[in-house]
Short mmCIF file of C-alpha atoms in Angstrom, two decimals:
data_model
loop_
_atom_site.label_atom_id
_atom_site.label_comp_id
_atom_site.label_asym_id
_atom_site.label_seq_id
_atom_site.Cartn_x
_atom_site.Cartn_y
_atom_site.Cartn_z
CA LEU H 1 139.12 144.46 107.46
CA GLU H 2 135.93 143.39 109.19
CA HIS H 3 135.59 140.20 107.16
CA VAL H 4 139.12 138.77 106.85
CA PHE H 5 139.55 137.10 110.19
CA PHE H 6 141.82 134.09 109.54
CA PRO H 7 145.27 135.40 110.56
CA TYR H 8 147.46 132.77 108.90
CA GLU H 9 149.23 132.32 105.59
CA GLU H 10 147.96 134.31 102.60
CA TYR H 11 144.97 135.62 104.55
CA GLY H 12 147.21 136.90 107.33
CA TYR H 13 149.56 138.63 104.90
CA ALA H 14 146.64 140.26 103.10
CA LEU H 15 145.10 141.33 106.41
CA ALA H 16 148.40 142.84 107.58
CA ASN H 17 148.74 144.66 104.25
CA LEU H 18 145.17 145.93 104.39
CA ARG H 19 145.83 147.24 107.91
CA ARG H 20 148.89 149.06 106.49
CA GLY H 21 146.53 150.84 104.12
CA LEU H 22 147.47 148.81 101.05
CA ILE H 23 144.56 147.95 98.77
CA PRO H 24 144.17 145.07 96.33
CA PRO H 25 146.01 144.02 94.31
CA VAL H 26 148.96 145.33 96.32
CA ALA H 27 147.47 143.89 99.53
CA GLY H 28 147.57 140.41 98.03
CA TRP H 29 151.01 140.75 96.52
CA PHE H 30 153.25 142.72 98.88
CA ASN H 31 155.54 140.50 100.92
CA ASN H 32 153.19 137.53 100.42
CA PRO H 33 154.94 134.17 99.93
CA PHE H 34 151.57 132.40 99.54
CA ALA H 35 150.37 134.04 96.30
CA ASN H 36 150.71 130.74 94.40
CA CYS H 37 148.63 128.75 96.86
CA MET H 38 145.15 127.22 96.99
CA GLY H 39 143.45 129.71 99.33
CA SER H 40 141.65 131.50 96.52
CA PRO H 41 140.93 128.57 94.18
CA ILE H 42 138.89 126.95 96.95
CA ARG H 43 136.57 129.99 96.90
CA SER H 44 135.69 129.70 93.21
CA GLU H 45 132.26 128.11 93.55
CA ILE H 46 130.59 131.24 94.86
CA TRP H 47 131.46 133.14 91.67
CA ALA H 48 130.06 130.36 89.51
CA MET H 49 126.84 130.51 91.50
CA ALA H 50 126.76 134.32 91.21
CA ALA H 51 127.20 134.07 87.43
CA PRO H 52 125.69 130.77 86.25
CA GLY H 53 126.26 130.19 82.56
CA ALA H 54 128.46 133.30 82.34
CA PRO H 55 132.04 132.02 82.67
CA GLU H 56 133.63 135.33 81.66
CA LEU H 57 131.78 137.16 84.42
CA ALA H 58 132.50 134.40 86.95
CA ALA H 59 136.21 134.56 86.07
CA ARG H 60 136.15 138.35 86.51
CA TYR H 61 134.53 138.05 89.93
CA ALA H 62 137.08 135.38 90.83
CA TYR H 63 139.91 137.68 89.76
CA GLU H 64 138.60 140.53 91.92
CA ASP H 65 138.32 138.17 94.88
CA ALA H 66 141.70 136.48 94.40
CA ILE H 67 143.78 139.64 94.14
CA VAL H 68 142.90 140.50 97.74
CA ASP H 69 145.20 137.74 99.02
CA HIS H 70 146.93 136.11 95.99
CA ALA H 71 147.76 138.96 93.56
CA GLY H 72 150.54 138.21 91.13
CA GLY H 73 150.36 134.50 91.80
CA GLU H 74 148.99 131.27 90.45
CA GLY H 75 146.26 131.28 93.08
CA VAL H 76 144.52 133.97 91.02
CA TYR H 77 144.63 131.83 87.88
CA GLY H 78 143.43 128.77 89.77
CA GLU H 79 140.38 130.59 91.07
CA MET H 80 139.61 132.04 87.64
CA PHE H 81 139.99 128.62 85.96
CA PHE H 82 137.67 126.89 88.41
CA ALA H 83 135.09 129.72 88.46
CA ALA H 84 134.82 129.81 84.66
CA LEU H 85 134.53 126.02 84.42
CA GLU H 86 131.97 125.84 87.25
CA SER H 87 129.90 128.66 85.75
CA ALA H 88 129.90 127.02 82.34
CA ILE H 89 128.62 123.71 83.72
CA PHE H 90 125.18 125.31 84.00
CA VAL H 91 124.96 125.32 80.20
CA GLU H 92 127.65 122.87 79.01
CA LYS H 93 127.93 119.22 80.06
CA ASP H 94 130.93 118.01 78.03
CA ARG H 95 133.86 117.59 80.43
CA ASP H 96 136.56 118.34 77.87
CA ARG H 97 134.81 121.49 76.66
CA LEU H 98 134.38 122.63 80.26
CA ILE H 99 138.10 122.24 80.92
CA GLU H 100 138.87 124.22 77.76
CA ILE H 101 136.47 126.96 78.85
CA GLY H 102 138.34 127.21 82.14
CA LEU H 103 141.67 127.34 80.34
CA ARG H 104 140.46 130.13 78.02
CA HIS H 105 140.08 132.39 81.04
CA ILE H 106 143.69 132.18 82.24
CA PRO H 107 147.00 133.04 80.55
CA ALA H 108 148.16 130.19 78.29
CA ASP H 109 151.69 130.48 79.66
CA CYS H 110 150.87 130.47 83.39
CA ARG H 111 152.00 127.45 85.40
CA THR H 112 148.41 126.34 86.01
CA ALA H 113 147.61 126.23 82.27
CA LEU H 114 150.87 124.44 81.48
CA ALA H 115 150.18 121.78 84.12
CA MET H 116 146.66 121.31 82.79
CA ARG H 117 147.78 121.00 79.16
CA ASP H 118 150.37 118.39 80.14
CA LEU H 119 147.83 116.45 82.21
CA ILE H 120 145.38 116.43 79.27
CA ARG H 121 148.15 115.19 76.95
CA TRP H 122 149.20 112.43 79.35
CA HIS H 123 145.58 111.33 79.71
CA ARG H 124 145.17 111.19 75.91
CA GLU H 125 148.42 109.23 75.63
CA GLY H 126 146.90 106.54 77.85
CA ARG H 127 149.05 107.09 80.94
CA SER H 128 147.54 105.66 84.12
CA TRP H 129 146.34 108.06 86.79
CA THR H 130 149.28 107.15 89.03
CA GLU H 131 151.71 107.79 86.17
CA ALA H 132 150.01 111.12 85.51
CA ARG H 133 150.34 112.02 89.20
CA GLU H 134 154.07 111.30 89.13
CA LEU H 135 154.49 113.30 85.92
CA ILE H 136 152.63 116.26 87.45
CA LEU H 137 155.01 116.20 90.39
CA LYS H 138 158.06 115.77 88.16
CA HIS H 139 157.20 118.61 85.76
CA HIS H 140 154.95 120.89 87.81
CA GLY H 141 155.47 119.91 91.42
CA ASN H 142 156.44 122.24 94.20
CA ASP H 143 157.74 121.67 97.71
CA ASN H 144 154.85 123.77 99.03
CA PHE H 145 151.97 121.29 99.35
CA THR H 146 149.46 124.12 98.76
CA ASP H 147 150.94 125.18 95.39
CA ALA H 148 147.97 125.79 93.08
CA PRO H 149 149.20 124.40 89.72
CA GLN H 150 149.95 120.91 91.02
CA ASN H 151 146.77 120.75 93.11
CA ILE H 152 144.51 121.99 90.33
CA ALA H 153 146.05 119.35 88.07
CA PHE H 154 145.39 116.71 90.75
CA THR H 155 141.78 117.84 91.02
CA ILE H 156 141.21 117.60 87.28
CA LEU H 157 143.14 114.29 87.21
CA GLY H 158 140.33 112.80 89.29
CA TRP H 159 137.75 114.09 86.83
CA LEU H 160 139.64 112.75 83.80
CA TYR H 161 140.40 109.34 85.26
CA GLY H 162 137.44 108.81 87.57
CA GLU H 163 135.03 106.08 86.56
CA SER H 164 132.32 107.45 88.86
CA PHE H 165 131.84 110.47 91.11
CA GLU H 166 133.20 108.53 94.10
CA ASP H 167 136.17 107.22 92.11
CA ALA H 168 137.00 110.74 90.84
CA ILE H 169 136.99 112.13 94.39
CA LEU H 170 139.12 109.26 95.66
CA LYS H 171 141.69 109.61 92.88
CA SER H 172 142.02 113.35 93.42
CA VAL H 173 142.30 113.11 97.18
CA ASN H 174 144.68 110.16 96.96
CA CYS H 175 147.08 112.35 94.99
CA GLY H 176 147.75 113.99 98.34
CA TYR H 177 148.91 117.54 98.89
CA ASP H 178 146.13 120.18 99.06
CA THR H 179 143.41 118.49 97.02
CA ASP H 180 140.55 118.96 99.46
CA CYS H 181 138.89 121.44 97.06
#
């Protein structure tokens, strides 16, 4: 209660639930329309830094963090995916293996994993990055611009299609929506 101070969206719902005496994961789930959003995936880096080279532990820390304000939603899986991938990069440098490590730490049938698997397939099929963006929106898009599955796919799209660090960032951000992570 002393450390959640942002009163809007998923944070505000979690704060209100915590003040009601609800504890995680109920605090992050009850009456929270933002459980599928990007608020928790953008916090993933801290868990990778707390558990470098230990993706399972980083994913566990990410889970514990995410259920405070995203329980029952795709935001949890997004944070776990990113934390595992980011932790693994301390010991693994192959991009495709890193993505697979992230995917191993989330349910194979969650929307985030399905969007990622489709994106990987479209990339392997030779689709352009703009075609892949349109396909993500067609098959995994959501009217809520902060929806985690589409934004995580946009983030990884930049990594798959980027020809340099700058190009990867530009492609991800140019997908629009909530890609600032």
